[in-house]
mmCIF file of C-alpha atoms in Angstrom:
data_model
loop_
_atom_site.group_PDB
_atom_site.id
_atom_site.type_symbol
_atom_site.label_atom_id
_atom_site.label_comp_id
_atom_site.label_asym_id
_atom_site.label_seq_id
_atom_site.Cartn_x
_atom_site.Cartn_y
_atom_site.Cartn_z
ATOM 1 C CA GLU A 1 12.496 -3.170 15.546
ATOM 2 C CA LEU A 2 10.438 -5.633 16.780
ATOM 3 C CA GLU A 3 10.665 -8.608 18.903
ATOM 4 C CA PRO A 4 11.132 -11.824 17.451
ATOM 5 C CA VAL A 5 8.168 -13.226 15.905
ATOM 6 C CA LYS A 6 7.674 -16.242 13.431
ATOM 7 C CA LEU A 7 6.311 -14.665 10.630
ATOM 8 C CA ALA A 8 5.332 -17.159 7.115
ATOM 9 C CA GLY A 9 8.054 -19.506 7.284
ATOM 10 C CA THR A 10 10.569 -17.107 8.104
ATOM 11 C CA THR A 11 11.659 -15.394 12.049
ATOM 12 C CA VAL A 12 10.875 -11.356 11.414
ATOM 13 C CA THR A 13 12.914 -8.953 13.500
ATOM 14 C CA TYR A 14 12.115 -6.072 11.219
ATOM 15 C CA ALA A 15 9.067 -4.301 9.528
ATOM 16 C CA THR A 16 8.977 -1.054 7.674
ATOM 17 C CA LEU A 17 7.088 1.686 8.753
ATOM 18 C CA HIS A 18 7.776 4.145 5.216
ATOM 19 C CA ASN A 19 8.342 7.392 6.414
ATOM 20 C CA ALA A 20 7.767 9.700 9.610
ATOM 21 C CA ASP A 21 4.405 10.914 8.165
ATOM 22 C CA PHE A 22 3.758 6.814 8.903
ATOM 23 C CA ILE A 23 4.813 6.709 12.334
ATOM 24 C CA GLU A 24 2.293 9.212 13.121
ATOM 25 C CA LYS A 25 -0.784 8.407 11.556
ATOM 26 C CA LEU A 26 -0.630 4.273 13.026
ATOM 27 C CA GLY A 27 0.466 5.967 16.343
ATOM 28 C CA VAL A 28 3.712 3.482 17.207
ATOM 29 C CA ARG A 29 5.527 3.782 20.322
ATOM 30 C CA VAL A 30 8.346 2.163 21.113
ATOM 31 C CA GLY A 31 6.651 -0.850 23.870
ATOM 32 C CA SER A 32 3.176 -0.684 20.820
ATOM 33 C CA ARG A 33 2.460 -4.002 20.238
ATOM 34 C CA VAL A 34 1.901 -4.048 16.797
ATOM 35 C CA LYS A 35 -0.620 -6.267 12.927
ATOM 36 C CA VAL A 36 2.515 -7.213 11.033
ATOM 37 C CA SER A 37 1.898 -8.943 7.363
ATOM 38 C CA LYS A 38 4.507 -10.451 4.197
ATOM 39 C CA ARG A 39 3.289 -7.376 1.358
ATOM 40 C CA GLY A 40 3.478 -9.919 -1.567
ATOM 41 C CA GLU A 41 5.098 -13.012 1.050
ATOM 42 C CA ILE A 42 7.993 -11.309 0.758
ATOM 43 C CA ILE A 43 8.243 -7.558 2.637
ATOM 44 C CA PRO A 44 7.147 -7.682 5.922
ATOM 45 C CA ALA A 45 4.788 -4.694 7.200
ATOM 46 C CA VAL A 46 2.957 -3.272 9.878
ATOM 47 C CA GLU A 47 -0.447 -2.079 9.160
ATOM 48 C CA GLU A 48 -2.068 -1.394 12.593
ATOM 49 C CA VAL A 49 -1.116 -0.916 16.167
ATOM 50 C CA VAL A 50 -3.059 -3.119 18.463
ATOM 51 C CA ASP A 51 -2.205 -1.721 21.527
ATOM 52 C CA PRO A 52 -0.231 1.344 21.372
ATOM 53 C CA GLY A 53 1.661 0.584 24.600
ATOM 54 C CA ARG A 54 3.082 3.439 27.346
ATOM 55 C CA GLY A 55 6.244 4.751 25.705
ATOM 56 C CA ARG A 56 6.297 8.417 24.483
ATOM 57 C CA PRO A 57 4.966 9.158 21.398
ATOM 58 C CA PHE A 58 8.068 9.364 17.673
ATOM 59 C CA LYS A 59 9.447 12.825 17.578
ATOM 60 C CA PHE A 60 10.664 13.231 14.237
ATOM 61 C CA PRO A 61 14.006 15.385 14.925
ATOM 62 C CA THR A 62 14.084 18.542 13.504
ATOM 63 C CA ALA A 63 18.246 18.734 12.120
ATOM 64 C CA CYS A 64 20.457 16.248 10.440
ATOM 65 C CA PRO A 65 21.984 13.934 12.283
ATOM 66 C CA SER A 66 25.817 14.459 10.361
ATOM 67 C CA CYS A 67 25.912 17.786 10.547
ATOM 68 C CA ASP A 68 22.663 19.256 13.253
ATOM 69 C CA SER A 69 21.906 22.113 10.117
ATOM 70 C CA PRO A 70 18.095 22.145 9.768
ATOM 71 C CA LEU A 71 15.943 19.694 8.236
ATOM 72 C CA LYS A 72 13.281 20.413 5.381
ATOM 73 C CA ARG A 73 10.544 19.287 2.803
ATOM 74 C CA ALA A 74 8.229 20.433 0.803
ATOM 75 C CA ASP A 75 4.675 20.446 1.395
ATOM 76 C CA ASP A 76 4.166 18.303 -0.623
ATOM 77 C CA ALA A 77 6.718 14.844 -0.083
ATOM 78 C CA VAL A 78 7.435 12.517 3.023
ATOM 79 C CA ASP A 79 11.597 13.096 2.461
ATOM 80 C CA TRP A 80 13.368 15.302 4.997
ATOM 81 C CA MET A 81 15.858 16.270 3.919
ATOM 82 C CA CYS A 82 19.035 18.123 4.509
ATOM 83 C CA LEU A 83 19.718 21.940 3.646
ATOM 84 C CA ASN A 84 23.560 21.382 4.301
ATOM 85 C CA ALA A 85 25.313 21.478 0.198
ATOM 86 C CA LEU A 86 28.354 20.008 2.492
ATOM 87 C CA CYS A 87 26.823 17.343 4.742
ATOM 88 C CA PRO A 88 29.363 14.809 5.110
ATOM 89 C CA GLU A 89 26.592 12.242 5.266
ATOM 90 C CA LYS A 90 25.537 14.034 2.693
ATOM 91 C CA MET A 91 28.043 14.062 0.370
ATOM 92 C CA GLN A 92 29.620 10.089 1.153
ATOM 93 C CA ASN A 93 26.219 9.122 -0.426
ATOM 94 C CA ALA A 94 26.325 10.233 -3.331
ATOM 95 C CA ILE A 95 30.076 9.261 -3.200
ATOM 96 C CA SER A 96 28.859 5.477 -3.365
ATOM 97 C CA PHE A 97 25.268 6.093 -5.387
ATOM 98 C CA PHE A 98 26.961 7.268 -7.837
ATOM 99 C CA ALA A 99 29.491 4.110 -8.358
ATOM 100 C CA GLY A 100 26.357 1.888 -7.400
ATOM 101 C CA ARG A 101 25.794 -1.210 -9.900
ATOM 102 C CA LYS A 102 21.861 1.163 -10.644
ATOM 103 C CA GLN A 103 24.186 4.502 -11.389
ATOM 104 C CA MET A 104 27.608 3.616 -12.405
ATOM 105 C CA ASP A 105 28.561 0.891 -11.629
ATOM 106 C CA ILE A 106 32.248 1.147 -10.706
ATOM 107 C CA ASN A 107 33.569 -1.809 -9.896
ATOM 108 C CA GLY A 108 35.863 -1.994 -6.711
ATOM 109 C CA MET A 109 34.324 1.479 -5.185
ATOM 110 C CA GLY A 110 31.690 -0.411 -2.917
ATOM 111 C CA GLU A 111 29.807 2.104 0.107
ATOM 112 C CA LYS A 112 32.783 1.146 2.730
ATOM 113 C CA VAL A 113 35.684 2.347 -0.469
ATOM 114 C CA CYS A 114 33.218 5.361 -0.030
ATOM 115 C CA ARG A 115 33.172 6.195 2.509
ATOM 116 C CA ILE A 116 38.242 6.126 3.421
ATOM 117 C CA LEU A 117 38.458 7.764 0.036
ATOM 118 C CA TYR A 118 36.397 9.836 1.214
ATOM 119 C CA GLU A 119 37.620 10.334 4.717
ATOM 120 C CA HIS A 120 41.282 11.125 2.961
ATOM 121 C CA GLY A 121 39.830 13.503 0.898
ATOM 122 C CA TYR A 122 40.370 11.801 -2.418
ATOM 123 C CA VAL A 123 36.870 11.770 -3.161
ATOM 124 C CA LYS A 124 34.819 14.680 -2.544
ATOM 125 C CA ASP A 125 31.958 15.398 -4.884
ATOM 126 C CA ILE A 126 31.781 12.504 -7.136
ATOM 127 C CA ALA A 127 33.548 14.191 -10.184
ATOM 128 C CA ASP A 128 36.811 13.814 -7.912
ATOM 129 C CA ILE A 129 36.585 10.077 -9.034
ATOM 130 C CA TYR A 130 37.602 10.543 -12.638
ATOM 131 C CA GLU A 131 40.715 12.245 -10.579
ATOM 132 C CA LEU A 132 42.278 9.029 -8.609
ATOM 133 C CA HIS A 133 44.520 7.847 -11.200
ATOM 134 C CA LYS A 134 46.815 11.037 -9.708
ATOM 135 C CA HIS A 135 46.697 9.343 -6.435
ATOM 136 C CA LYS A 136 47.608 5.656 -7.871
ATOM 137 C CA SER A 137 50.970 5.315 -5.757
ATOM 138 C CA ASP A 138 48.799 7.414 -2.058
ATOM 139 C CA LEU A 139 46.142 4.926 -2.224
ATOM 140 C CA GLU A 140 48.527 2.207 -2.987
ATOM 141 C CA ASN A 141 50.773 2.230 0.336
ATOM 142 C CA MET A 142 47.260 3.290 2.543
ATOM 143 C CA GLU A 143 45.786 1.029 4.736
ATOM 144 C CA GLY A 144 43.023 -1.209 3.457
ATOM 145 C CA PHE A 145 44.117 -0.941 0.549
ATOM 146 C CA GLY A 146 47.121 -2.719 -1.939
ATOM 147 C CA GLN A 147 48.024 -2.598 -5.952
ATOM 148 C CA LYS A 148 46.252 -4.929 -6.818
ATOM 149 C CA SER A 149 42.763 -3.763 -4.919
ATOM 150 C CA VAL A 150 43.446 -0.369 -6.212
ATOM 151 C CA GLN A 151 44.265 -2.162 -9.876
ATOM 152 C CA ILE A 152 40.254 -3.221 -9.459
ATOM 153 C CA LEU A 153 39.099 -0.180 -8.998
ATOM 154 C CA LEU A 154 40.914 2.605 -10.757
ATOM 155 C CA ALA A 155 39.850 -0.686 -14.073
ATOM 156 C CA GLY A 156 35.957 0.064 -12.806
ATOM 157 C CA ILE A 157 36.442 3.861 -13.239
ATOM 158 C CA GLU A 158 37.203 3.738 -16.487
ATOM 159 C CA GLU A 159 35.769 1.175 -17.310
ATOM 160 C CA SER A 160 32.763 3.858 -16.465
ATOM 161 C CA LYS A 161 32.868 5.992 -18.771
ATOM 162 C CA LYS A 162 31.428 3.849 -21.525
ATOM 163 C CA ARG A 163 28.136 4.173 -19.512
ATOM 164 C CA PRO A 164 25.781 4.876 -21.111
ATOM 165 C CA PHE A 165 23.716 8.053 -20.645
ATOM 166 C CA ARG A 166 20.715 6.967 -20.237
ATOM 167 C CA PHE A 167 22.645 5.938 -16.942
ATOM 168 C CA VAL A 168 24.694 8.981 -16.697
ATOM 169 C CA LEU A 169 22.327 12.116 -15.748
ATOM 170 C CA PRO A 170 20.265 9.692 -12.961
ATOM 171 C CA SER A 171 24.103 9.091 -11.233
ATOM 172 C CA LEU A 172 23.619 12.628 -10.939
ATOM 173 C CA GLY A 173 21.203 12.764 -7.615
ATOM 174 C CA LEU A 174 19.637 15.646 -9.109
ATOM 175 C CA ARG A 175 16.536 15.634 -6.676
ATOM 176 C CA GLU A 176 12.737 14.116 -8.303
ATOM 177 C CA VAL A 177 15.426 12.851 -11.512
ATOM 178 C CA GLY A 178 15.778 9.380 -11.448
ATOM 179 C CA HIS A 179 15.871 6.475 -14.255
ATOM 180 C CA SER A 180 12.192 7.323 -15.386
ATOM 181 C CA VAL A 181 12.113 10.079 -15.563
ATOM 182 C CA THR A 182 15.923 10.456 -17.443
ATOM 183 C CA GLU A 183 13.652 7.994 -19.962
ATOM 184 C CA ILE A 184 11.313 10.619 -20.415
ATOM 185 C CA LEU A 185 13.753 12.669 -21.300
ATOM 186 C CA ILE A 186 16.078 11.155 -23.923
ATOM 187 C CA GLN A 187 12.039 9.850 -25.849
ATOM 188 C CA SER A 188 11.406 13.701 -26.092
ATOM 189 C CA GLY A 189 14.161 13.858 -27.754
ATOM 190 C CA TYR A 190 16.436 14.724 -25.016
ATOM 191 C CA ASP A 191 18.704 12.917 -25.382
ATOM 192 C CA ASN A 192 22.431 15.247 -24.512
ATOM 193 C CA MET A 193 23.378 17.389 -22.228
ATOM 194 C CA ASP A 194 23.490 19.734 -24.198
ATOM 195 C CA ALA A 195 19.418 19.895 -25.282
ATOM 196 C CA LEU A 196 18.516 19.311 -21.589
ATOM 197 C CA LEU A 197 21.193 22.938 -20.256
ATOM 198 C CA LYS A 198 18.918 24.433 -23.188
ATOM 199 C CA LEU A 199 15.590 23.210 -21.754
ATOM 200 C CA ALA A 200 16.760 24.511 -18.033
ATOM 201 C CA ARG A 201 17.521 27.959 -19.252
ATOM 202 C CA SER A 202 14.271 28.582 -21.791
ATOM 203 C CA LYS A 203 12.130 30.954 -19.463
ATOM 204 C CA ASN A 204 9.521 27.665 -20.387
ATOM 205 C CA ALA A 205 11.185 25.109 -19.117
ATOM 206 C CA THR A 206 8.586 24.358 -16.308
ATOM 207 C CA GLU A 207 6.027 24.418 -19.261
ATOM 208 C CA GLN A 208 7.115 22.380 -21.858
ATOM 209 C CA LEU A 209 8.668 19.670 -18.843
ATOM 210 C CA THR A 210 5.269 19.463 -18.100
ATOM 211 C CA ALA A 211 3.706 18.579 -20.902
ATOM 212 C CA MET A 212 5.858 15.805 -21.344
ATOM 213 C CA ASP A 213 3.734 12.769 -19.875
ATOM 214 C CA GLY A 214 5.615 11.572 -16.565
ATOM 215 C CA ILE A 215 6.449 14.655 -15.814
ATOM 216 C CA GLY A 216 4.846 16.988 -13.216
ATOM 217 C CA PRO A 217 5.693 20.594 -11.564
ATOM 218 C CA ARG A 218 7.726 19.391 -8.923
ATOM 219 C CA THR A 219 10.036 17.793 -10.966
ATOM 220 C CA ALA A 220 9.518 21.128 -13.745
ATOM 221 C CA GLU A 221 10.654 22.371 -10.782
ATOM 222 C CA ALA A 222 13.182 20.703 -9.147
ATOM 223 C CA PHE A 223 14.286 20.105 -12.558
ATOM 224 C CA VAL A 224 15.493 23.505 -13.682
ATOM 225 C CA GLU A 225 16.928 25.075 -10.453
ATOM 226 C CA GLN A 226 19.270 22.209 -10.593
ATOM 227 C CA LEU A 227 20.571 22.639 -13.647
ATOM 228 C CA ARG A 228 20.665 26.252 -13.527
ATOM 229 C CA ASN A 229 23.441 25.931 -10.307
ATOM 230 C CA PRO A 230 26.726 27.062 -10.977
ATOM 231 C CA ALA A 231 27.483 23.981 -8.755
ATOM 232 C CA VAL A 232 25.549 21.320 -10.616
ATOM 233 C CA LEU A 233 26.886 22.878 -13.906
ATOM 234 C CA LYS A 234 30.992 22.536 -12.967
ATOM 235 C CA ILE A 235 30.046 18.996 -11.761
ATOM 236 C CA ILE A 236 29.359 18.094 -15.054
ATOM 237 C CA GLU A 237 31.809 20.008 -16.696
ATOM 238 C CA ARG A 238 34.390 18.539 -14.631
ATOM 239 C CA LEU A 239 32.564 15.031 -15.725
ATOM 240 C CA ARG A 240 32.595 15.984 -19.486
ATOM 241 C CA ARG A 241 35.950 16.868 -19.512
ATOM 242 C CA ALA A 242 36.899 13.276 -17.079
ATOM 243 C CA GLY A 243 34.888 11.416 -20.523
ATOM 244 C CA LEU A 244 31.951 10.854 -19.519
ATOM 245 C CA GLN A 245 28.823 10.227 -21.743
ATOM 246 C CA MET A 246 27.370 13.172 -22.081
ATOM 247 C CA ALA A 247 24.703 11.783 -25.533
ATOM 248 C CA ALA A 248 22.584 8.609 -25.572
ATOM 249 C CA GLU A 249 23.507 5.974 -28.178
ATOM 250 C CA LYS A 250 21.628 6.896 -31.846
ATOM 251 C CA LYS A 251 19.857 3.715 -31.998
ATOM 252 C CA PRO A 252 18.774 1.736 -35.486
ATOM 253 C CA GLY A 253 15.434 1.475 -35.698
ATOM 254 C CA HIS A 254 14.088 -1.872 -34.745
ATOM 255 C CA ASP A 255 13.716 -4.021 -37.026
ATOM 256 C CA ALA A 256 10.913 -5.908 -35.611
ATOM 257 C CA ALA A 257 8.512 -6.922 -37.809
ATOM 258 C CA PRO A 258 4.876 -4.129 -37.728
ATOM 259 C CA ALA A 259 3.623 -7.309 -35.546
ATOM 260 C CA ASP A 260 5.826 -7.596 -33.214
ATOM 261 C CA GLN A 261 4.648 -3.379 -31.861
ATOM 262 C CA ILE A 262 2.419 -5.028 -29.523
ATOM 263 C CA PHE A 263 2.047 -2.166 -27.484
ATOM 264 C CA ALA A 264 1.942 1.006 -30.235
ATOM 265 C CA GLY A 265 -0.375 3.526 -28.608
ATOM 266 C CA GLN A 266 0.718 2.125 -25.005
ATOM 267 C CA THR A 267 1.602 4.878 -22.474
ATOM 268 C CA TRP A 268 3.154 2.363 -19.166
ATOM 269 C CA CYS A 269 4.249 2.740 -15.695
ATOM 270 C CA VAL A 270 6.807 -0.216 -14.172
ATOM 271 C CA THR A 271 6.090 -0.055 -10.582
ATOM 272 C CA GLY A 272 7.938 -2.601 -8.251
ATOM 273 C CA SER A 273 10.515 -5.104 -8.330
ATOM 274 C CA PHE A 274 10.934 -8.383 -10.479
ATOM 275 C CA GLU A 275 12.385 -11.819 -10.319
ATOM 276 C CA SER A 276 12.797 -12.496 -14.138
ATOM 277 C CA PHE A 277 13.202 -8.136 -15.286
ATOM 278 C CA LYS A 278 16.347 -6.477 -12.732
ATOM 279 C CA PRO A 279 16.797 -3.924 -12.551
ATOM 280 C CA ARG A 280 12.669 -3.714 -14.139
ATOM 281 C CA ASP A 281 14.764 -0.483 -16.678
ATOM 282 C CA LEU A 282 14.754 -4.338 -18.403
ATOM 283 C CA ALA A 283 11.204 -4.608 -18.623
ATOM 284 C CA MET A 284 11.235 -0.873 -19.826
ATOM 285 C CA ASP A 285 14.075 -1.358 -22.737
ATOM 286 C CA GLU A 286 11.036 -4.498 -23.464
ATOM 287 C CA ILE A 287 7.840 -2.367 -24.012
ATOM 288 C CA LYS A 288 10.087 0.239 -25.619
ATOM 289 C CA ALA A 289 11.176 -2.643 -28.043
ATOM 290 C CA ARG A 290 7.594 -3.043 -29.300
ATOM 291 C CA GLY A 291 6.354 0.210 -29.731
ATOM 292 C CA GLY A 292 5.291 1.046 -25.905
ATOM 293 C CA LYS A 293 6.338 4.282 -24.384
ATOM 294 C CA THR A 294 7.511 4.430 -20.808
ATOM 295 C CA VAL A 295 6.543 7.664 -17.971
ATOM 296 C CA GLY A 296 8.239 7.690 -14.609
ATOM 297 C CA SER A 297 3.882 7.941 -13.058
ATOM 298 C CA VAL A 298 0.413 7.408 -13.441
ATOM 299 C CA SER A 299 -1.550 9.341 -14.933
ATOM 300 C CA SER A 300 -4.275 8.869 -16.888
ATOM 301 C CA ARG A 301 -2.961 9.369 -19.303
ATOM 302 C CA THR A 302 -1.660 6.221 -18.338
ATOM 303 C CA THR A 303 -3.288 3.096 -20.382
ATOM 304 C CA HIS A 304 -1.270 -0.220 -18.737
ATOM 305 C CA LEU A 305 0.386 -0.185 -15.409
ATOM 306 C CA LEU A 306 2.756 -3.383 -14.750
ATOM 307 C CA ALA A 307 3.339 -4.025 -10.982
ATOM 308 C CA GLY A 308 5.490 -6.396 -9.922
ATOM 309 C CA GLU A 309 6.152 -6.617 -5.336
ATOM 310 C CA SER A 310 5.468 -3.703 -3.755
ATOM 311 C CA ALA A 311 3.478 -2.529 -5.948
ATOM 312 C CA GLY A 312 2.612 0.881 -3.437
ATOM 313 C CA SER A 313 1.066 3.608 -4.171
ATOM 314 C CA LYS A 314 0.913 3.600 -8.354
ATOM 315 C CA LEU A 315 -0.810 0.433 -8.082
ATOM 316 C CA ASP A 316 -3.516 2.437 -5.211
ATOM 317 C CA LYS A 317 -3.581 5.293 -8.154
ATOM 318 C CA ALA A 318 -4.016 3.023 -11.586
ATOM 319 C CA ARG A 319 -6.828 0.668 -9.797
ATOM 320 C CA GLU A 320 -8.553 4.606 -8.863
ATOM 321 C CA LEU A 321 -8.014 5.392 -12.823
ATOM 322 C CA GLY A 322 -9.502 2.718 -13.874
ATOM 323 C CA VAL A 323 -6.016 2.075 -15.400
ATOM 324 C CA GLN A 324 -4.976 -1.996 -16.638
ATOM 325 C CA VAL A 325 -2.545 -3.445 -14.186
ATOM 326 C CA VAL A 326 -0.669 -5.822 -15.328
ATOM 327 C CA SER A 327 1.948 -8.810 -13.291
ATOM 328 C CA GLU A 328 5.745 -9.895 -14.019
ATOM 329 C CA VAL A 329 3.392 -13.603 -15.487
ATOM 330 C CA GLU A 330 1.025 -12.033 -17.541
ATOM 331 C CA PHE A 331 3.696 -9.384 -19.491
ATOM 332 C CA LYS A 332 6.362 -12.019 -19.430
ATOM 333 C CA ARG A 333 3.127 -14.351 -21.378
ATOM 334 C CA LEU A 334 2.175 -11.374 -23.722
ATOM 335 C CA LEU A 335 6.222 -10.755 -24.453
ATOM 336 C CA ASN A 336 6.035 -15.013 -25.666
ATOM 337 C CA THR A 337 2.764 -14.802 -27.384
ATOM 338 C CA GLY A 338 2.502 -10.539 -28.475
ATOM 339 C CA ASN A 339 -1.628 -11.203 -26.758
#
């Protein structure tokens, strides 16, 4: 939090400090005087410390503020994680994440509702969401709910069963398995849950995964570890029985003329935020519809980076490797003109 300052036409009171490593490297303390910019003319960010001040250096907590369990992070990661699988805050966040707009998009199930349902014991894990219809009468009589809101909620839950598999897998909240990795798996032929579980059980699973462009060793190891976890498998089976989509839609061949396959033979990574592609999966769909391939990270095999606002480290990596960087304006021109 900052003392209010005018910046690019607005009053700024908060700016991003990214993570604990960044704070330590920058030397930010309470009371420090800092230089702030607006990256992409949108996001306020602390760029450097002008005067450290006399405050104590920041010390990152070593225990979870929710359950007091130890915090841990991988050697090459910046995020600290609570090791307690039953941590209340983790469970609530997992439920809220699953129901969110970019995941299963369950109407009537925002963060506040998720918290109430968790605290009252109706939803302790994501699979419990699909058991809520059994408690319809109880919910209607709960404070903060009513017949109409419960009707909307249950209808939203039922509608979410139609959500395509490319949303179901990342909604599970598995570490390292987000939308980009899901797309890579589907494009590589692992387009259903049974195929993914079989892959995770195979002896050379990590080798098969790292052979896919865009999947590295850390992602491969996390994928195998989690899809061999009995607790995760139990949740998946309950979701299957509830009627969620466990296989990607079989799309008919693209009927565009060969001339429209302008991205054929190209490998694109998409990063940042965009005005015309919200969520950015829409930009990835445009690339794939025109013959291109999308990956979740920049490597020597990446041919193009579509960079939106706050592109971050992927943009730096692309420049370092000489990968062609394309702006949103340039990308829209390519879609409209084909060259």
